[in-house]
């Protein structure tokens, strides 16, 4: 059966036609990426996708959204679109549909993809466990968090809002970072630091500590400078970002009690080389009396180019037992 898979984030909406069978994804076409800001609603973005593929769309939808999935009205966390689940069959001409949290979708991708879709980051260099809990987290416009629980009968996905837990500073630099963020936010959550926009506050904090002028740059400009290695302070901010992400991923692992961790998110794959070279791994295991426990957890980076789309289709296949 064919289904339109959709992955809606804070900045982009991605569409692809996927084929599903026997509860799994069989194939997926090349994705089409649209900027959320260019369309007032999901319905209009859906129509634009239909025009771009120049063929009748399947009458089935698998939609992953960056928001909790509950109630009759879904307001996305970092996106102005509003989704009314009851209207999906009419508005999208899709009488068969599935709606999941974006990181729950990535959890489905983690559960179904093979070992060749993961890169080892730290811990034991072994495959993700076939039984037990796997924490999935990753930075994009926000910080997404989910759990995969593998058991004898298959797997279950637990969507969470773990990205909104309190950020815990671990040294003087992070103390200064939290102090700066509190000027704007009364409460500093983890995604204020280890999501895409967080690099701005990190960069400004480092500039202030170094006694350098604090130049106002947006996160996109800073990420470009950091990833290209063109600005020493931006590169230092990137290194600090990776360290903080390691600490947060370790905290989530302690909370979830997993036997594996996967880093994903819109920035995850772009950070591949930096995560391997930074203090990510050291911060992940640095949990005091539990350092030995943390050292035994395999930590992977998902390398599939579209895990949200793949996972949305996988969630559809699981729900409808196709």
PDB file of C-alpha atoms in Angstrom:
ATOM      1  CA  UNK A   1       0.000   0.000   0.000  1.00  0.00           C
ATOM      2  CA  UNK A   2       1.208   3.506  -0.793  1.00  0.00           C
ATOM      3  CA  UNK A   3       1.039   6.323   1.727  1.00  0.00           C
ATOM      4  CA  UNK A   4       2.058   9.991   1.755  1.00  0.00           C
ATOM      5  CA  UNK A   5       4.603  10.390   4.552  1.00  0.00           C
ATOM      6  CA  UNK A   6       4.960  13.872   6.043  1.00  0.00           C
ATOM      7  CA  UNK A   7       7.504  15.128   8.586  1.00  0.00           C
ATOM      8  CA  UNK A   8       6.629  18.594   9.914  1.00  0.00           C
ATOM      9  CA  UNK A   9       9.249  20.443  11.920  1.00  0.00           C
ATOM     10  CA  UNK A  10       9.616  23.991  13.089  1.00  0.00           C
ATOM     11  CA  UNK A  11      11.250  25.215   9.870  1.00  0.00           C
ATOM     12  CA  UNK A  12      10.618  22.612   7.165  1.00  0.00           C
ATOM     13  CA  UNK A  13       7.926  20.152   6.101  1.00  0.00           C
ATOM     14  CA  UNK A  14       9.111  17.093   4.194  1.00  0.00           C
ATOM     15  CA  UNK A  15       6.918  14.916   1.989  1.00  0.00           C
ATOM     16  CA  UNK A  16       7.474  11.561   0.284  1.00  0.00           C
ATOM     17  CA  UNK A  17       5.426   8.689  -1.076  1.00  0.00           C
ATOM     18  CA  UNK A  18       6.250   5.443   0.720  1.00  0.00           C
ATOM     19  CA  UNK A  19       5.252   1.832   0.222  1.00  0.00           C
ATOM     20  CA  UNK A  20       4.447  -0.225   3.318  1.00  0.00           C
ATOM     21  CA  UNK A  21       3.709  -3.924   3.885  1.00  0.00           C
ATOM     22  CA  UNK A  22       3.685  -6.377   6.802  1.00  0.00           C
ATOM     23  CA  UNK A  23       4.037  -3.599   9.377  1.00  0.00           C
ATOM     24  CA  UNK A  24       7.235  -2.213   7.822  1.00  0.00           C
ATOM     25  CA  UNK A  25       8.454   0.279   5.231  1.00  0.00           C
ATOM     26  CA  UNK A  26       9.292  -1.403   1.918  1.00  0.00           C
ATOM     27  CA  UNK A  27      10.361   1.615  -0.142  1.00  0.00           C
ATOM     28  CA  UNK A  28      10.279   5.402  -0.125  1.00  0.00           C
ATOM     29  CA  UNK A  29      10.557   7.892  -2.988  1.00  0.00           C
ATOM     30  CA  UNK A  30      12.851  10.903  -2.982  1.00  0.00           C
ATOM     31  CA  UNK A  31      11.557  13.475  -0.492  1.00  0.00           C
ATOM     32  CA  UNK A  32      10.346  16.978  -1.290  1.00  0.00           C
ATOM     33  CA  UNK A  33      11.220  19.669   1.276  1.00  0.00           C
ATOM     34  CA  UNK A  34       9.137  22.791   1.713  1.00  0.00           C
ATOM     35  CA  UNK A  35       9.634  25.782   3.991  1.00  0.00           C
ATOM     36  CA  UNK A  36       6.835  26.051   6.515  1.00  0.00           C
ATOM     37  CA  UNK A  37       6.860  29.844   6.197  1.00  0.00           C
ATOM     38  CA  UNK A  38       5.940  29.588   2.503  1.00  0.00           C
ATOM     39  CA  UNK A  39       2.573  27.907   3.176  1.00  0.00           C
ATOM     40  CA  UNK A  40      -0.171  29.070   5.557  1.00  0.00           C
ATOM     41  CA  UNK A  41      -1.334  25.523   6.335  1.00  0.00           C
ATOM     42  CA  UNK A  42      -0.608  21.814   5.995  1.00  0.00           C
ATOM     43  CA  UNK A  43      -3.428  21.488   3.462  1.00  0.00           C
ATOM     44  CA  UNK A  44      -1.827  24.030   1.111  1.00  0.00           C
ATOM     45  CA  UNK A  45       1.622  22.444   1.528  1.00  0.00           C
ATOM     46  CA  UNK A  46       0.048  19.035   0.790  1.00  0.00           C
ATOM     47  CA  UNK A  47      -1.503  20.424  -2.393  1.00  0.00           C
ATOM     48  CA  UNK A  48       1.845  21.920  -3.448  1.00  0.00           C
ATOM     49  CA  UNK A  49       3.482  18.523  -2.952  1.00  0.00           C
ATOM     50  CA  UNK A  50       0.804  16.906  -5.122  1.00  0.00           C
ATOM     51  CA  UNK A  51       1.513  19.407  -7.883  1.00  0.00           C
ATOM     52  CA  UNK A  52       5.263  18.772  -7.619  1.00  0.00           C
ATOM     53  CA  UNK A  53       4.957  14.996  -8.128  1.00  0.00           C
ATOM     54  CA  UNK A  54       2.420  15.404 -10.939  1.00  0.00           C
ATOM     55  CA  UNK A  55       0.385  12.311 -10.058  1.00  0.00           C
ATOM     56  CA  UNK A  56      -2.650  11.483  -7.915  1.00  0.00           C
ATOM     57  CA  UNK A  57      -1.600  11.225  -4.300  1.00  0.00           C
ATOM     58  CA  UNK A  58      -2.367   8.061  -2.301  1.00  0.00           C
ATOM     59  CA  UNK A  59      -5.483   8.365  -0.144  1.00  0.00           C
ATOM     60  CA  UNK A  60      -3.501   7.630   2.994  1.00  0.00           C
ATOM     61  CA  UNK A  61      -1.422   9.924   5.208  1.00  0.00           C
ATOM     62  CA  UNK A  62       1.368   9.268   7.713  1.00  0.00           C
ATOM     63  CA  UNK A  63       2.072  12.555   9.472  1.00  0.00           C
ATOM     64  CA  UNK A  64       4.771  13.277  12.041  1.00  0.00           C
ATOM     65  CA  UNK A  65       4.553  16.651  13.807  1.00  0.00           C
ATOM     66  CA  UNK A  66       6.830  18.505  16.226  1.00  0.00           C
ATOM     67  CA  UNK A  67       4.196  18.704  18.945  1.00  0.00           C
ATOM     68  CA  UNK A  68       2.422  16.587  21.552  1.00  0.00           C
ATOM     69  CA  UNK A  69      -0.369  14.554  19.921  1.00  0.00           C
ATOM     70  CA  UNK A  70      -3.476  15.094  21.998  1.00  0.00           C
ATOM     71  CA  UNK A  71      -6.818  16.870  21.846  1.00  0.00           C
ATOM     72  CA  UNK A  72      -8.919  18.072  18.939  1.00  0.00           C
ATOM     73  CA  UNK A  73      -6.540  20.875  18.028  1.00  0.00           C
ATOM     74  CA  UNK A  74      -2.772  20.496  17.610  1.00  0.00           C
ATOM     75  CA  UNK A  75      -0.635  23.629  17.762  1.00  0.00           C
ATOM     76  CA  UNK A  76       2.930  22.884  16.769  1.00  0.00           C
ATOM     77  CA  UNK A  77       5.581  23.976  19.265  1.00  0.00           C
ATOM     78  CA  UNK A  78       7.842  25.938  16.879  1.00  0.00           C
ATOM     79  CA  UNK A  79       5.543  26.264  13.867  1.00  0.00           C
ATOM     80  CA  UNK A  80       2.391  28.392  13.246  1.00  0.00           C
ATOM     81  CA  UNK A  81       0.419  25.611  11.548  1.00  0.00           C
ATOM     82  CA  UNK A  82      -2.642  24.209  13.297  1.00  0.00           C
ATOM     83  CA  UNK A  83      -3.828  20.638  12.661  1.00  0.00           C
ATOM     84  CA  UNK A  84      -7.321  19.341  13.399  1.00  0.00           C
ATOM     85  CA  UNK A  85      -7.035  15.533  13.269  1.00  0.00           C
ATOM     86  CA  UNK A  86     -10.778  15.040  12.629  1.00  0.00           C
ATOM     87  CA  UNK A  87     -10.463  17.041   9.392  1.00  0.00           C
ATOM     88  CA  UNK A  88      -7.507  15.110   7.939  1.00  0.00           C
ATOM     89  CA  UNK A  89      -9.690  12.740   5.824  1.00  0.00           C
ATOM     90  CA  UNK A  90     -11.589  15.665   4.278  1.00  0.00           C
ATOM     91  CA  UNK A  91      -8.812  18.270   3.921  1.00  0.00           C
ATOM     92  CA  UNK A  92      -6.132  15.880   2.652  1.00  0.00           C
ATOM     93  CA  UNK A  93      -8.398  13.360   0.919  1.00  0.00           C
ATOM     94  CA  UNK A  94      -6.859  10.694   3.135  1.00  0.00           C
ATOM     95  CA  UNK A  95      -9.478   8.507   4.856  1.00  0.00           C
ATOM     96  CA  UNK A  96      -6.722   6.275   6.260  1.00  0.00           C
ATOM     97  CA  UNK A  97      -4.232   8.187   8.361  1.00  0.00           C
ATOM     98  CA  UNK A  98      -1.768   8.131  11.238  1.00  0.00           C
ATOM     99  CA  UNK A  99      -0.607  11.120  13.288  1.00  0.00           C
ATOM    100  CA  UNK A 100       2.485  10.820  15.500  1.00  0.00           C
ATOM    101  CA  UNK A 101       4.898  13.023  17.384  1.00  0.00           C
ATOM    102  CA  UNK A 102       7.999  13.740  15.275  1.00  0.00           C
ATOM    103  CA  UNK A 103      10.372  11.996  17.643  1.00  0.00           C
ATOM    104  CA  UNK A 104       8.006   9.098  18.099  1.00  0.00           C
ATOM    105  CA  UNK A 105       8.326   8.755  14.306  1.00  0.00           C
ATOM    106  CA  UNK A 106      12.106   8.732  14.605  1.00  0.00           C
ATOM    107  CA  UNK A 107      11.673   6.066  17.275  1.00  0.00           C
ATOM    108  CA  UNK A 108       9.840   3.920  14.716  1.00  0.00           C
ATOM    109  CA  UNK A 109      12.730   4.493  12.301  1.00  0.00           C
ATOM    110  CA  UNK A 110      15.253   3.442  14.954  1.00  0.00           C
ATOM    111  CA  UNK A 111      13.213   0.284  15.629  1.00  0.00           C
ATOM    112  CA  UNK A 112      12.971  -0.716  11.959  1.00  0.00           C
ATOM    113  CA  UNK A 113      16.237   0.397  10.332  1.00  0.00           C
ATOM    114  CA  UNK A 114      19.203  -1.972  10.122  1.00  0.00           C
ATOM    115  CA  UNK A 115      22.701  -1.540  11.644  1.00  0.00           C
ATOM    116  CA  UNK A 116      24.023   0.116   8.472  1.00  0.00           C
ATOM    117  CA  UNK A 117      21.847   3.171   9.222  1.00  0.00           C
ATOM    118  CA  UNK A 118      23.774   4.011  12.410  1.00  0.00           C
ATOM    119  CA  UNK A 119      27.230   5.406  13.145  1.00  0.00           C
ATOM    120  CA  UNK A 120      28.966   4.529  16.416  1.00  0.00           C
ATOM    121  CA  UNK A 121      29.699   7.549  18.631  1.00  0.00           C
ATOM    122  CA  UNK A 122      30.829   6.213  22.006  1.00  0.00           C
ATOM    123  CA  UNK A 123      30.440   3.330  24.453  1.00  0.00           C
ATOM    124  CA  UNK A 124      30.731  -0.315  23.352  1.00  0.00           C
ATOM    125  CA  UNK A 125      30.970  -0.612  19.566  1.00  0.00           C
ATOM    126  CA  UNK A 126      28.068  -3.020  19.227  1.00  0.00           C
ATOM    127  CA  UNK A 127      24.610  -3.066  17.642  1.00  0.00           C
ATOM    128  CA  UNK A 128      21.641  -1.547  19.427  1.00  0.00           C
ATOM    129  CA  UNK A 129      20.027  -4.080  21.775  1.00  0.00           C
ATOM    130  CA  UNK A 130      17.254  -6.368  20.549  1.00  0.00           C
ATOM    131  CA  UNK A 131      15.526  -6.118  23.945  1.00  0.00           C
ATOM    132  CA  UNK A 132      15.036  -3.230  26.340  1.00  0.00           C
ATOM    133  CA  UNK A 133      14.850   0.560  26.168  1.00  0.00           C
ATOM    134  CA  UNK A 134      16.576   2.837  23.646  1.00  0.00           C
ATOM    135  CA  UNK A 135      16.616   6.602  24.224  1.00  0.00           C
ATOM    136  CA  UNK A 136      16.277   8.712  21.077  1.00  0.00           C
ATOM    137  CA  UNK A 137      17.123  12.416  21.279  1.00  0.00           C
ATOM    138  CA  UNK A 138      18.323  15.081  18.939  1.00  0.00           C
ATOM    139  CA  UNK A 139      18.613  18.769  18.197  1.00  0.00           C
ATOM    140  CA  UNK A 140      16.761  20.620  15.484  1.00  0.00           C
ATOM    141  CA  UNK A 141      14.637  23.729  15.883  1.00  0.00           C
ATOM    142  CA  UNK A 142      13.867  22.203  19.302  1.00  0.00           C
ATOM    143  CA  UNK A 143      15.179  19.161  21.170  1.00  0.00           C
ATOM    144  CA  UNK A 144      13.187  16.008  20.515  1.00  0.00           C
ATOM    145  CA  UNK A 145      13.141  13.031  22.872  1.00  0.00           C
ATOM    146  CA  UNK A 146      11.475   9.609  22.650  1.00  0.00           C
ATOM    147  CA  UNK A 147      11.933   6.032  23.847  1.00  0.00           C
ATOM    148  CA  UNK A 148      11.902   2.772  21.921  1.00  0.00           C
ATOM    149  CA  UNK A 149      11.092  -0.300  23.991  1.00  0.00           C
ATOM    150  CA  UNK A 150      11.949  -3.542  22.211  1.00  0.00           C
ATOM    151  CA  UNK A 151      10.385  -6.759  23.473  1.00  0.00           C
ATOM    152  CA  UNK A 152       9.611 -10.274  22.326  1.00  0.00           C
ATOM    153  CA  UNK A 153       6.413  -9.271  20.503  1.00  0.00           C
ATOM    154  CA  UNK A 154       7.983  -6.319  18.650  1.00  0.00           C
ATOM    155  CA  UNK A 155       8.411  -2.814  19.959  1.00  0.00           C
ATOM    156  CA  UNK A 156       6.561   0.128  21.514  1.00  0.00           C
ATOM    157  CA  UNK A 157       7.263   3.848  21.179  1.00  0.00           C
ATOM    158  CA  UNK A 158       6.941   6.311  24.044  1.00  0.00           C
ATOM    159  CA  UNK A 159       6.752   9.963  22.954  1.00  0.00           C
ATOM    160  CA  UNK A 160       8.058  12.432  25.541  1.00  0.00           C
ATOM    161  CA  UNK A 161       8.697  16.145  26.003  1.00  0.00           C
ATOM    162  CA  UNK A 162      12.116  15.513  27.527  1.00  0.00           C
ATOM    163  CA  UNK A 163      13.584  18.470  25.648  1.00  0.00           C
ATOM    164  CA  UNK A 164      11.735  20.755  28.052  1.00  0.00           C
ATOM    165  CA  UNK A 165      13.386  19.468  31.227  1.00  0.00           C
ATOM    166  CA  UNK A 166      15.608  21.912  33.138  1.00  0.00           C
ATOM    167  CA  UNK A 167      19.145  22.437  31.830  1.00  0.00           C
ATOM    168  CA  UNK A 168      21.800  21.572  34.433  1.00  0.00           C
ATOM    169  CA  UNK A 169      25.025  23.634  34.117  1.00  0.00           C
ATOM    170  CA  UNK A 170      28.194  21.675  34.885  1.00  0.00           C
ATOM    171  CA  UNK A 171      30.937  24.324  34.926  1.00  0.00           C
ATOM    172  CA  UNK A 172      31.544  28.062  35.136  1.00  0.00           C
ATOM    173  CA  UNK A 173      30.947  28.579  31.413  1.00  0.00           C
ATOM    174  CA  UNK A 174      27.551  26.940  31.580  1.00  0.00           C
ATOM    175  CA  UNK A 175      26.778  28.891  34.760  1.00  0.00           C
ATOM    176  CA  UNK A 176      27.392  32.077  32.754  1.00  0.00           C
ATOM    177  CA  UNK A 177      25.326  30.702  29.868  1.00  0.00           C
ATOM    178  CA  UNK A 178      22.320  30.007  32.100  1.00  0.00           C
ATOM    179  CA  UNK A 179      22.658  33.446  33.685  1.00  0.00           C
ATOM    180  CA  UNK A 180      22.531  35.027  30.220  1.00  0.00           C
ATOM    181  CA  UNK A 181      19.531  32.948  29.156  1.00  0.00           C
ATOM    182  CA  UNK A 182      17.647  33.857  32.336  1.00  0.00           C
ATOM    183  CA  UNK A 183      17.614  37.467  31.172  1.00  0.00           C
ATOM    184  CA  UNK A 184      15.143  36.310  28.539  1.00  0.00           C
ATOM    185  CA  UNK A 185      13.636  33.128  29.989  1.00  0.00           C
ATOM    186  CA  UNK A 186      12.695  32.696  33.636  1.00  0.00           C
ATOM    187  CA  UNK A 187      13.213  28.952  33.272  1.00  0.00           C
ATOM    188  CA  UNK A 188      16.052  27.587  31.123  1.00  0.00           C
ATOM    189  CA  UNK A 189      15.124  24.262  29.553  1.00  0.00           C
ATOM    190  CA  UNK A 190      17.570  21.932  27.821  1.00  0.00           C
ATOM    191  CA  UNK A 191      16.364  22.927  24.354  1.00  0.00           C
ATOM    192  CA  UNK A 192      17.327  26.560  25.037  1.00  0.00           C
ATOM    193  CA  UNK A 193      20.919  25.275  24.964  1.00  0.00           C
ATOM    194  CA  UNK A 194      21.110  22.095  22.846  1.00  0.00           C
ATOM    195  CA  UNK A 195      18.732  22.935  20.005  1.00  0.00           C
ATOM    196  CA  UNK A 196      19.699  24.895  16.903  1.00  0.00           C
ATOM    197  CA  UNK A 197      18.958  28.402  18.252  1.00  0.00           C
ATOM    198  CA  UNK A 198      20.969  27.646  21.408  1.00  0.00           C
ATOM    199  CA  UNK A 199      24.264  28.294  19.657  1.00  0.00           C
ATOM    200  CA  UNK A 200      23.483  32.033  19.712  1.00  0.00           C
ATOM    201  CA  UNK A 201      23.502  32.262  23.514  1.00  0.00           C
ATOM    202  CA  UNK A 202      26.567  29.984  23.700  1.00  0.00           C
ATOM    203  CA  UNK A 203      28.446  32.189  21.228  1.00  0.00           C
ATOM    204  CA  UNK A 204      27.503  35.392  23.034  1.00  0.00           C
ATOM    205  CA  UNK A 205      28.484  33.916  26.402  1.00  0.00           C
ATOM    206  CA  UNK A 206      31.907  32.869  25.122  1.00  0.00           C
ATOM    207  CA  UNK A 207      32.447  36.314  23.575  1.00  0.00           C
ATOM    208  CA  UNK A 208      31.631  37.977  26.886  1.00  0.00           C
ATOM    209  CA  UNK A 209      33.988  35.660  28.793  1.00  0.00           C
ATOM    210  CA  UNK A 210      36.787  36.334  26.288  1.00  0.00           C
ATOM    211  CA  UNK A 211      36.208  40.101  26.491  1.00  0.00           C
ATOM    212  CA  UNK A 212      35.344  40.300  22.800  1.00  0.00           C
ATOM    213  CA  UNK A 213      32.567  42.350  21.219  1.00  0.00           C
ATOM    214  CA  UNK A 214      29.246  40.501  21.282  1.00  0.00           C
ATOM    215  CA  UNK A 215      28.090  40.568  17.657  1.00  0.00           C
ATOM    216  CA  UNK A 216      24.426  39.720  17.133  1.00  0.00           C
ATOM    217  CA  UNK A 217      24.229  36.863  14.615  1.00  0.00           C
ATOM    218  CA  UNK A 218      21.285  34.547  14.040  1.00  0.00           C
ATOM    219  CA  UNK A 219      21.639  30.817  14.552  1.00  0.00           C
ATOM    220  CA  UNK A 220      21.771  30.001  10.835  1.00  0.00           C
ATOM    221  CA  UNK A 221      24.732  32.351  10.288  1.00  0.00           C
ATOM    222  CA  UNK A 222      26.531  30.975  13.349  1.00  0.00           C
ATOM    223  CA  UNK A 223      26.026  27.363  12.322  1.00  0.00           C
ATOM    224  CA  UNK A 224      27.424  28.155   8.877  1.00  0.00           C
ATOM    225  CA  UNK A 225      30.511  29.821  10.396  1.00  0.00           C
ATOM    226  CA  UNK A 226      31.009  27.016  12.912  1.00  0.00           C
ATOM    227  CA  UNK A 227      30.574  24.091  10.525  1.00  0.00           C
ATOM    228  CA  UNK A 228      32.841  25.721   7.938  1.00  0.00           C
ATOM    229  CA  UNK A 229      35.481  26.476  10.589  1.00  0.00           C
ATOM    230  CA  UNK A 230      35.689  30.123   9.510  1.00  0.00           C
ATOM    231  CA  UNK A 231      35.369  31.739  12.932  1.00  0.00           C
ATOM    232  CA  UNK A 232      37.271  30.587  16.028  1.00  0.00           C
ATOM    233  CA  UNK A 233      34.606  31.730  18.479  1.00  0.00           C
ATOM    234  CA  UNK A 234      31.838  30.048  16.436  1.00  0.00           C
ATOM    235  CA  UNK A 235      33.878  26.828  16.388  1.00  0.00           C
ATOM    236  CA  UNK A 236      34.328  27.076  20.161  1.00  0.00           C
ATOM    237  CA  UNK A 237      30.554  27.520  20.504  1.00  0.00           C
ATOM    238  CA  UNK A 238      30.043  24.393  18.391  1.00  0.00           C
ATOM    239  CA  UNK A 239      32.404  22.414  20.618  1.00  0.00           C
ATOM    240  CA  UNK A 240      30.557  23.614  23.717  1.00  0.00           C
ATOM    241  CA  UNK A 241      27.224  22.709  22.074  1.00  0.00           C
ATOM    242  CA  UNK A 242      28.436  19.134  21.500  1.00  0.00           C
ATOM    243  CA  UNK A 243      29.664  18.837  25.092  1.00  0.00           C
ATOM    244  CA  UNK A 244      26.330  20.048  26.450  1.00  0.00           C
ATOM    245  CA  UNK A 245      24.447  17.678  24.158  1.00  0.00           C
ATOM    246  CA  UNK A 246      26.509  14.798  25.544  1.00  0.00           C
ATOM    247  CA  UNK A 247      25.594  15.785  29.090  1.00  0.00           C
ATOM    248  CA  UNK A 248      21.892  16.079  28.263  1.00  0.00           C
ATOM    249  CA  UNK A 249      21.873  12.738  26.416  1.00  0.00           C
ATOM    250  CA  UNK A 250      23.493  11.151  29.464  1.00  0.00           C
ATOM    251  CA  UNK A 251      20.880  12.652  31.787  1.00  0.00           C
ATOM    252  CA  UNK A 252      18.116  11.245  29.587  1.00  0.00           C
ATOM    253  CA  UNK A 253      19.807   7.851  29.634  1.00  0.00           C
ATOM    254  CA  UNK A 254      19.823   7.891  33.433  1.00  0.00           C
ATOM    255  CA  UNK A 255      16.149   8.847  33.493  1.00  0.00           C
ATOM    256  CA  UNK A 256      15.092   6.217  30.947  1.00  0.00           C
ATOM    257  CA  UNK A 257      17.362   3.407  32.092  1.00  0.00           C
ATOM    258  CA  UNK A 258      18.161   2.392  28.510  1.00  0.00           C
ATOM    259  CA  UNK A 259      20.588  -0.095  27.057  1.00  0.00           C
ATOM    260  CA  UNK A 260      21.195   2.121  24.015  1.00  0.00           C
ATOM    261  CA  UNK A 261      21.048   5.774  22.921  1.00  0.00           C
ATOM    262  CA  UNK A 262      20.520   7.229  19.443  1.00  0.00           C
ATOM    263  CA  UNK A 263      21.230  10.846  18.470  1.00  0.00           C
ATOM    264  CA  UNK A 264      19.009  12.167  15.677  1.00  0.00           C
ATOM    265  CA  UNK A 265      17.368  15.506  14.861  1.00  0.00           C
ATOM    266  CA  UNK A 266      17.770  18.052  12.084  1.00  0.00           C
ATOM    267  CA  UNK A 267      21.286  18.902  13.259  1.00  0.00           C
ATOM    268  CA  UNK A 268      22.345  15.407  14.245  1.00  0.00           C
ATOM    269  CA  UNK A 269      23.803  14.251  10.939  1.00  0.00           C
ATOM    270  CA  UNK A 270      25.436  17.633  10.249  1.00  0.00           C
ATOM    271  CA  UNK A 271      27.304  17.284  13.553  1.00  0.00           C
ATOM    272  CA  UNK A 272      28.683  13.816  12.778  1.00  0.00           C
ATOM    273  CA  UNK A 273      32.398  14.667  12.632  1.00  0.00           C
ATOM    274  CA  UNK A 274      32.183  17.189  15.450  1.00  0.00           C
ATOM    275  CA  UNK A 275      30.458  14.788  17.837  1.00  0.00           C
ATOM    276  CA  UNK A 276      33.257  12.270  17.307  1.00  0.00           C
ATOM    277  CA  UNK A 277      36.001  14.854  17.910  1.00  0.00           C
ATOM    278  CA  UNK A 278      34.384  16.868  20.722  1.00  0.00           C
ATOM    279  CA  UNK A 279      33.860  16.183  24.410  1.00  0.00           C
ATOM    280  CA  UNK A 280      30.434  14.649  23.692  1.00  0.00           C
ATOM    281  CA  UNK A 281      31.453  11.155  24.791  1.00  0.00           C
ATOM    282  CA  UNK A 282      33.260  12.312  27.939  1.00  0.00           C
ATOM    283  CA  UNK A 283      30.261  14.395  29.037  1.00  0.00           C
ATOM    284  CA  UNK A 284      27.871  11.521  28.293  1.00  0.00           C
ATOM    285  CA  UNK A 285      29.584   9.163  30.753  1.00  0.00           C
ATOM    286  CA  UNK A 286      30.545  11.787  33.383  1.00  0.00           C
ATOM    287  CA  UNK A 287      27.757  10.899  35.834  1.00  0.00           C
ATOM    288  CA  UNK A 288      29.711  10.442  39.061  1.00  0.00           C
ATOM    289  CA  UNK A 289      29.018   7.093  40.716  1.00  0.00           C
ATOM    290  CA  UNK A 290      27.265   5.878  37.543  1.00  0.00           C
ATOM    291  CA  UNK A 291      30.187   6.443  35.176  1.00  0.00           C
ATOM    292  CA  UNK A 292      30.728   2.688  34.876  1.00  0.00           C
ATOM    293  CA  UNK A 293      27.090   2.133  33.979  1.00  0.00           C
ATOM    294  CA  UNK A 294      27.171   4.929  31.390  1.00  0.00           C
ATOM    295  CA  UNK A 295      30.354   3.556  29.802  1.00  0.00           C
ATOM    296  CA  UNK A 296      28.494   0.341  28.988  1.00  0.00           C
ATOM    297  CA  UNK A 297      25.781   2.030  26.896  1.00  0.00           C
ATOM    298  CA  UNK A 298      26.289   2.062  23.094  1.00  0.00           C
ATOM    299  CA  UNK A 299      25.585   5.519  21.663  1.00  0.00           C
ATOM    300  CA  UNK A 300      24.801   5.821  17.953  1.00  0.00           C
ATOM    301  CA  UNK A 301      24.063   8.535  15.414  1.00  0.00           C
ATOM    302  CA  UNK A 302      21.274   7.725  12.967  1.00  0.00           C
ATOM    303  CA  UNK A 303      22.582   8.307   9.438  1.00  0.00           C
ATOM    304  CA  UNK A 304      19.405   7.701   7.426  1.00  0.00           C
ATOM    305  CA  UNK A 305      18.806  10.978   5.550  1.00  0.00           C
ATOM    306  CA  UNK A 306      15.071  11.149   6.382  1.00  0.00           C
ATOM    307  CA  UNK A 307      14.344   9.239   9.599  1.00  0.00           C
ATOM    308  CA  UNK A 308      11.236  11.345  10.327  1.00  0.00           C
ATOM    309  CA  UNK A 309       9.622  10.480   6.993  1.00  0.00           C
ATOM    310  CA  UNK A 310      10.675   6.857   7.199  1.00  0.00           C
ATOM    311  CA  UNK A 311       9.409   6.650  10.767  1.00  0.00           C
ATOM    312  CA  UNK A 312       6.068   8.276   9.933  1.00  0.00           C
ATOM    313  CA  UNK A 313       5.501   5.613   7.269  1.00  0.00           C
ATOM    314  CA  UNK A 314       6.626   2.901   9.716  1.00  0.00           C
ATOM    315  CA  UNK A 315       4.173   4.193  12.340  1.00  0.00           C
ATOM    316  CA  UNK A 316       1.374   4.055   9.739  1.00  0.00           C
ATOM    317  CA  UNK A 317       2.307   0.473   8.819  1.00  0.00           C
ATOM    318  CA  UNK A 318       2.322  -0.571  12.489  1.00  0.00           C
ATOM    319  CA  UNK A 319      -0.986   1.115  13.334  1.00  0.00           C
ATOM    320  CA  UNK A 320      -2.849  -0.259  10.359  1.00  0.00           C
ATOM    321  CA  UNK A 321      -1.104  -3.659  10.428  1.00  0.00           C
ATOM    322  CA  UNK A 322      -0.107  -3.465   6.783  1.00  0.00           C
TER     323      UNK A 322
END
